[in-house]
Coordinates of C-alpha atoms in Angstrom, one line a residue:
Chain A
M1 CA 25.9 94.9 141.3
K2 CA 22.7 95.1 143.4
I3 CA 21.4 91.9 145.2
A4 CA 18.0 91.6 146.9
F5 CA 17.8 89.4 150.0
S6 CA 14.4 88.4 151.2
T7 CA 14.4 89.1 154.9
S8 CA 12.3 89.6 158.0
G9 CA 14.9 91.9 159.5
S10 CA 16.1 95.5 158.8
D11 CA 19.8 95.1 158.5
L12 CA 22.6 92.7 157.6
N13 CA 22.0 90.7 160.8
G14 CA 18.4 90.0 159.9
D15 CA 17.3 86.5 159.0
I16 CA 16.7 85.4 155.4
D17 CA 13.0 85.1 154.9
P18 CA 12.4 81.6 153.4
R19 CA 9.6 83.0 151.3
F20 CA 10.1 85.2 148.3
G21 CA 6.7 86.4 147.1
R22 CA 5.4 86.8 150.6
A23 CA 8.6 87.9 152.2
A24 CA 8.4 90.5 155.0
G25 CA 10.8 92.7 153.0
F26 CA 13.9 92.9 151.0
L27 CA 17.4 94.1 151.8
V28 CA 19.0 95.5 148.6
Y29 CA 22.8 95.4 148.8
D30 CA 25.1 97.2 146.4
T31 CA 28.3 95.3 146.1
D32 CA 30.1 98.3 144.5
T33 CA 29.2 100.9 147.2
K34 CA 28.8 98.4 150.1
N35 CA 25.6 100.3 151.0
Y36 CA 22.2 98.7 151.4
E37 CA 18.6 99.8 151.6
T38 CA 15.6 97.9 152.9
V39 CA 12.2 97.7 151.2
N40 CA 9.0 96.8 152.9
N41 CA 6.9 94.1 151.1
D42 CA 3.7 94.4 153.2
Q43 CA 1.5 95.1 150.1
N44 CA 2.6 91.9 148.4
L45 CA 2.7 89.9 151.6
N46 CA -1.1 90.5 151.8
A47 CA -1.8 90.1 148.1
M48 CA -4.9 88.0 147.3
Q49 CA -2.9 86.2 144.6
G50 CA 0.2 86.7 142.5
A51 CA 2.4 87.8 145.3
G52 CA 5.5 86.2 143.7
I53 CA 4.9 88.0 140.4
Q54 CA 4.5 91.4 142.2
S55 CA 7.6 90.8 144.4
A56 CA 9.5 89.9 141.3
Q57 CA 8.4 93.1 139.6
L58 CA 9.3 95.1 142.8
V59 CA 12.9 93.8 142.9
A60 CA 13.3 94.1 139.1
E61 CA 12.3 97.8 139.3
L62 CA 15.1 98.3 141.9
K63 CA 17.5 97.1 139.2
V64 CA 18.9 94.1 141.1
E65 CA 20.8 91.5 139.2
A66 CA 20.2 88.7 141.7
V67 CA 17.8 87.6 144.4
V68 CA 18.8 85.5 147.4
T69 CA 15.9 83.8 149.1
G70 CA 14.7 80.6 150.7
H71 CA 12.4 79.3 148.0
C72 CA 11.1 80.6 144.7
G73 CA 7.9 79.4 143.1
P74 CA 7.2 79.0 139.3
K75 CA 5.5 82.3 138.6
A76 CA 8.0 84.4 140.6
F77 CA 10.9 82.5 138.8
R78 CA 9.4 83.1 135.4
T79 CA 9.0 86.8 136.1
L80 CA 12.5 87.1 137.6
S81 CA 14.0 85.2 134.6
A82 CA 12.1 87.5 132.1
A83 CA 13.7 90.5 133.9
G84 CA 17.1 88.8 133.8
V85 CA 17.4 88.4 137.5
K86 CA 19.4 85.4 138.8
V87 CA 17.9 83.4 141.8
Y88 CA 19.9 81.9 144.6
N89 CA 18.0 79.5 146.9
V90 CA 19.7 79.3 150.3
H91 CA 17.2 77.1 152.1
N92 CA 19.6 74.3 152.7
A93 CA 22.8 76.3 152.7
G94 CA 23.3 76.1 156.5
F95 CA 23.2 79.8 157.3
K96 CA 20.4 82.1 158.4
T97 CA 21.4 85.8 158.3
V98 CA 21.7 88.1 155.3
S99 CA 25.4 88.8 156.1
E100 CA 26.2 85.1 156.0
A101 CA 24.3 84.7 152.7
L102 CA 26.1 87.8 151.3
K103 CA 29.5 86.4 152.2
A104 CA 28.6 83.2 150.4
V105 CA 27.5 85.1 147.2
E106 CA 30.7 87.2 147.3
N107 CA 32.8 84.1 147.6
G108 CA 31.1 82.5 144.7
E109 CA 29.8 79.6 146.8
L110 CA 26.2 79.7 145.5
Q111 CA 24.9 78.4 142.2
A112 CA 22.1 80.2 140.4
A113 CA 18.8 78.2 140.2
T114 CA 17.7 76.9 136.9
G115 CA 14.1 76.8 137.8
A116 CA 11.5 77.1 140.6
D117 CA 12.5 74.9 143.6
V118 CA 8.9 74.7 144.9
D119 CA 5.4 74.7 143.6
G120 CA 3.3 77.8 144.0
H121 CA 1.8 78.3 147.5
W122 CA 4.3 75.9 149.0
Chain B
M1 CA -39.0 84.9 143.0
K2 CA -35.4 84.0 143.4
I3 CA -34.5 82.1 146.6
A4 CA -30.9 81.2 147.4
I5 CA -30.0 78.4 149.7
A6 CA -26.7 79.1 151.4
S7 CA -24.7 78.3 154.5
G8 CA -21.5 79.2 156.2
K9 CA -20.5 75.7 156.9
G10 CA -20.3 73.0 154.2
G11 CA -22.3 69.8 154.5
T12 CA -25.2 71.3 156.4
G13 CA -27.8 70.3 153.9
K14 CA -28.1 73.1 151.3
T15 CA -28.6 70.7 148.4
T16 CA -31.1 68.6 150.4
I17 CA -33.2 71.7 151.2
S18 CA -32.8 73.0 147.6
V19 CA -33.9 69.8 145.9
N20 CA -36.8 69.1 148.3
L21 CA -38.1 72.7 148.0
A22 CA -38.0 72.4 144.2
C23 CA -39.9 69.0 144.4
A24 CA -42.4 70.3 147.0
A25 CA -43.2 73.4 144.9
N26 CA -45.4 71.3 142.5
E27 CA -45.2 74.0 139.9
D28 CA -42.7 75.0 137.1
V29 CA -39.5 75.8 139.0
Q30 CA -35.9 76.4 138.0
L31 CA -33.3 74.7 140.2
V32 CA -29.9 76.4 139.8
D33 CA -26.8 74.6 141.1
C34 CA -24.3 77.4 141.8
D35 CA -21.9 75.1 143.7
V36 CA -19.7 74.7 140.5
E37 CA -16.8 73.2 142.5
E38 CA -18.9 70.3 143.6
P39 CA -22.2 70.3 141.9
N40 CA -24.5 67.5 143.2
A41 CA -28.2 68.6 142.9
H42 CA -28.5 66.5 139.7
L43 CA -27.7 63.3 141.6
F44 CA -31.1 63.5 143.3
L45 CA -33.1 64.1 140.1
E46 CA -33.7 61.9 137.1
A47 CA -32.7 64.4 134.5
R48 CA -33.7 64.2 130.9
G49 CA -32.3 66.0 127.8
V50 CA -29.0 67.0 129.3
A51 CA -27.3 69.8 127.2
T52 CA -23.7 70.7 127.9
E53 CA -22.2 74.0 126.9
V54 CA -18.6 75.0 127.3
E55 CA -17.9 78.3 129.1
G56 CA -14.7 80.4 129.2
I57 CA -13.4 83.8 130.2
L58 CA -11.6 86.2 128.0
T59 CA -7.9 86.5 128.9
P60 CA -5.3 89.0 127.5
Q61 CA -3.0 88.2 124.5
I62 CA -0.3 90.8 123.9
D63 CA 0.7 91.9 120.4
E64 CA 4.4 92.4 121.1
E65 CA 4.8 94.6 118.0
L66 CA 2.2 97.1 119.2
C67 CA 3.2 97.0 122.9
D68 CA 5.5 99.8 124.0
G69 CA 6.0 98.3 127.5
C70 CA 4.3 101.2 129.3
G71 CA 3.0 98.8 132.0
E72 CA -0.5 100.3 132.3
C73 CA -2.1 96.9 132.0
A74 CA -0.1 95.4 134.8
R75 CA -0.8 98.4 137.1
F76 CA -4.5 98.0 136.4
C77 CA -4.8 94.3 137.0
E78 CA -6.2 93.7 140.5
F79 CA -5.4 90.0 140.3
N80 CA -1.7 90.3 139.3
A81 CA -2.2 88.4 136.1
L82 CA 0.2 90.6 134.2
A83 CA 3.8 91.5 135.0
A84 CA 5.4 94.5 133.4
L85 CA 9.2 94.4 133.2
G86 CA 9.9 97.1 130.6
G87 CA 9.2 95.1 127.5
A88 CA 5.9 93.3 126.6
P89 CA 4.3 92.1 129.8
L90 CA 4.2 88.5 131.0
V91 CA 0.7 87.1 131.1
F92 CA -0.5 84.5 133.7
P93 CA -3.8 83.4 132.4
E94 CA -4.5 81.2 135.3
L95 CA -4.7 84.3 137.6
C96 CA -7.0 86.2 135.2
H97 CA -10.6 86.8 136.2
G98 CA -11.6 87.9 132.7
C99 CA -12.6 91.5 133.5
G100 CA -11.2 92.9 130.3
G101 CA -9.8 96.0 132.0
C102 CA -6.2 95.5 130.7
A103 CA -7.4 95.7 127.1
R104 CA -9.4 98.8 127.8
V105 CA -6.5 100.7 129.5
C106 CA -3.9 99.8 126.9
P107 CA -3.1 103.0 125.1
Q108 CA -1.6 101.1 122.2
G109 CA -4.5 98.8 121.6
A110 CA -2.0 96.0 121.9
I111 CA -4.2 93.6 123.9
A112 CA -6.6 91.2 122.3
E113 CA -8.8 89.0 124.4
V114 CA -8.8 85.2 123.8
E115 CA -11.2 82.8 125.3
R116 CA -9.8 80.4 128.0
R117 CA -12.1 77.5 128.9
I118 CA -13.0 77.3 132.6
G119 CA -15.8 74.7 132.8
T120 CA -19.2 73.6 131.5
V121 CA -22.9 74.5 132.1
D122 CA -25.5 71.6 132.0
T123 CA -29.2 72.2 131.6
S124 CA -31.8 69.4 131.9
V125 CA -35.4 68.7 132.8
S126 CA -36.8 66.5 135.6
G127 CA -40.6 66.6 135.8
L128 CA -41.6 70.2 136.6
I129 CA -38.0 71.1 137.5
R130 CA -35.6 72.8 135.0
L131 CA -32.1 72.1 136.3
V132 CA -29.2 74.3 135.5
G133 CA -25.7 73.7 136.9
G134 CA -22.1 74.6 136.4
C135 CA -19.1 72.3 136.7
L136 CA -15.6 74.0 137.0
D137 CA -12.8 72.3 135.2
V138 CA -10.2 70.5 137.4
G139 CA -7.3 72.9 138.2
V140 CA -9.3 76.1 137.5
A141 CA -9.5 78.3 140.6
M142 CA -12.0 80.7 139.1
A143 CA -15.5 79.9 140.3
P144 CA -17.2 83.3 140.1
P145 CA -17.0 83.7 136.3
L146 CA -18.6 80.2 135.9
I147 CA -21.3 81.0 138.5
N148 CA -22.0 84.2 136.5
A149 CA -22.3 82.1 133.4
V150 CA -24.8 79.8 135.1
K151 CA -26.8 82.8 136.4
K152 CA -27.1 84.2 132.9
R153 CA -29.6 81.3 132.3
V154 CA -31.7 82.2 135.4
W155 CA -35.3 82.9 134.7
K156 CA -36.4 86.5 134.8
Q157 CA -39.8 85.4 136.2
G158 CA -41.2 82.5 138.0
L159 CA -39.9 80.4 140.9
V160 CA -36.1 80.0 141.0
I161 CA -34.2 78.1 143.7
L162 CA -30.4 78.6 143.7
D163 CA -28.2 76.1 145.6
A164 CA -25.2 78.3 146.6
P165 CA -21.7 77.1 147.4
P166 CA -20.6 77.0 151.1
G167 CA -18.6 79.7 152.8
T168 CA -18.7 83.5 152.8
T169 CA -16.3 84.4 150.0
C170 CA -16.5 85.4 146.3
P171 CA -18.3 82.3 144.9
V172 CA -21.1 82.8 147.4
I173 CA -21.3 86.5 146.7
A174 CA -21.6 85.8 143.0
A175 CA -24.4 83.2 143.7
L176 CA -26.3 85.6 145.9
G177 CA -26.3 88.5 143.5
D178 CA -29.8 89.8 142.8
V179 CA -31.7 87.1 144.7
D180 CA -34.9 88.0 146.6
Y181 CA -34.4 85.9 149.7
V182 CA -31.6 83.8 151.4
V183 CA -32.2 80.7 153.4
L184 CA -29.2 79.9 155.6
V185 CA -29.0 76.2 156.4
T186 CA -27.2 75.3 159.6
E187 CA -26.9 72.5 162.1
P188 CA -27.2 72.7 165.9
T189 CA -23.6 72.2 166.7
P190 CA -20.8 74.6 167.7
F191 CA -19.4 74.4 164.2
G192 CA -22.8 75.1 162.7
L193 CA -23.3 78.1 165.0
N194 CA -19.8 79.6 164.4
D195 CA -20.3 79.5 160.6
L196 CA -23.9 80.6 160.8
K197 CA -22.7 83.8 162.5
L198 CA -20.3 84.4 159.6
A199 CA -23.1 83.8 157.1
V200 CA -25.5 86.1 158.9
D201 CA -22.8 88.9 158.8
M202 CA -22.5 88.3 155.1
V203 CA -26.2 88.5 154.2
R204 CA -26.6 91.5 156.5
A205 CA -23.7 93.2 154.6
L206 CA -25.5 92.4 151.4
N207 CA -28.7 93.7 152.8
L208 CA -30.7 90.6 151.8
P209 CA -33.7 89.3 153.7
F210 CA -33.0 85.9 155.2
G211 CA -34.2 83.1 157.5
V212 CA -32.6 80.0 159.0
V213 CA -33.3 76.3 158.6
I214 CA -31.9 74.1 161.3
N215 CA -31.0 70.7 159.9
R216 CA -30.5 67.6 162.0
A217 CA -32.4 69.3 164.7
G218 CA -32.1 67.5 168.1
S219 CA -28.7 66.2 167.3
G220 CA -26.7 69.0 169.1
N221 CA -27.6 71.7 171.5
A222 CA -29.9 74.7 171.7
D223 CA -27.3 77.4 171.0
V224 CA -28.2 78.0 167.4
M225 CA -31.9 78.5 168.4
D226 CA -30.8 80.8 171.3
Y227 CA -28.6 82.8 168.9
C228 CA -31.4 83.2 166.4
R229 CA -33.8 84.3 169.1
S230 CA -31.4 86.9 170.6
E231 CA -30.7 88.3 167.1
G232 CA -34.3 88.4 166.0
I233 CA -33.6 85.9 163.2
V234 CA -36.6 83.9 161.9
V235 CA -36.2 80.1 162.1
L236 CA -38.1 78.9 159.1
M237 CA -37.9 75.2 159.7
E238 CA -36.3 72.5 161.9
L239 CA -35.6 69.4 160.0
P240 CA -35.3 66.6 162.6
D241 CA -32.2 64.3 162.9
D242 CA -34.2 61.4 161.4
R243 CA -32.1 58.4 160.4
R244 CA -34.5 57.7 157.5
I245 CA -33.6 61.0 156.0
A246 CA -29.9 60.2 156.1
Q247 CA -30.7 56.8 154.5
A248 CA -32.8 58.4 151.7
Y249 CA -30.0 60.9 151.1
S250 CA -27.4 58.2 150.9
R251 CA -29.4 56.5 148.2
G252 CA -29.7 59.7 146.3
E253 CA -33.4 59.9 147.0
V254 CA -35.6 63.0 147.5
I255 CA -37.0 63.1 151.0
V256 CA -40.5 64.4 150.0
E257 CA -40.8 61.4 147.7
S258 CA -39.3 58.7 150.0
L259 CA -40.8 60.1 153.2
P260 CA -44.0 61.8 152.1
E261 CA -44.8 62.8 155.6
Y262 CA -42.2 65.6 155.2
K263 CA -43.9 67.0 152.1
G264 CA -46.1 69.3 154.1
A265 CA -43.1 70.7 156.0
F266 CA -41.2 71.6 152.8
R267 CA -44.4 73.1 151.3
L268 CA -44.8 75.2 154.5
L269 CA -41.2 76.2 154.2
L270 CA -41.6 77.4 150.7
D271 CA -44.8 79.3 151.6
K272 CA -43.0 81.0 154.5
I273 CA -40.1 82.0 152.2
I274 CA -42.4 83.4 149.5
K275 CA -44.4 85.3 152.1
S276 CA -41.3 86.8 153.8
G277 CA -39.5 87.6 150.4
T278 CA -42.6 89.2 148.9
A279 CA -43.3 91.2 152.1
V280 CA -39.9 92.7 151.9
G281 CA -40.3 93.4 148.2
E282 CA -43.5 95.3 148.8
N283 CA -41.8 97.5 151.4

């Protein structure tokens, strides 16, 4: 299974970016191969509007099954849901790096969100 | 002749200048309130025969049976109002600017366009002034299409005064399209000067002839005047910081009527604008 983490870093030690749509980038981790790749999100970071929708399309095209991020607004959540991508909000989870969040996902400590946890443009 | 009254900074007196110019014209004049997010020109005029028309924009509706999920529409949309995820795209009408491009690029002809209301346009009469103004619905973040709807009603000939929204972004650009002359209203403060510079950059980029009106003159410093001098920008008028003007404004009164001694100054302003705008047109 592939998981996308919103991050401002470039490896597993990077911080989780609290934003989804305007995240600096995504680290896409494959739990089967234990490999990861990073994807730059500059274009959507600077989008005039609809950044969440575009970022959701971006990670959906990478065939991820789950997104781990700080917050997820309503348009991004709707797009991710339509693509069958689960959302895990880790804003209040007490850890800050991708590797910490990954460990929590693998240990089944996180619950998938059932809706947006913030309004748009929070 | 079409004259736009604009400013970088809000609250500099665009509407005051617009309404008083229209009243000082003493001829048939169309006053167009393009500040659709906060229209207020009508507050100063006793309008008769108000007619309200509803305006909308065309937004996409996907026929899921015809759609093959190619995603052309979403790739085309500059405003990210469509999301392609393999199947029929998701539509976010609140982000749509109504350009119609998605329907045109769809190879399957699967996109119909349905109207979505964005606001209203009011037309009325007050003496020699024909007033047209738009009012954007609450929650709609789409001023330019409504400004364009207002501007469809602009006279092809005769004197037209357009009260533009503040700032230097899309709504102002929509208001300034195809005008003959721009009046930039500012105030002699650091804020006024900062935003005037932005507005000057904007009208220069649009290649429109323009001049400056300094409102509340005497209340701040000389920096705006110095800036205009060094940039070779014509200062058309200085409206003094007169408490009686503020009082008249607060009562919703027109200055040239409450304080007739200002009538000559506004008439002179209009003459200067017409002369400057026409001179450019002839070149």
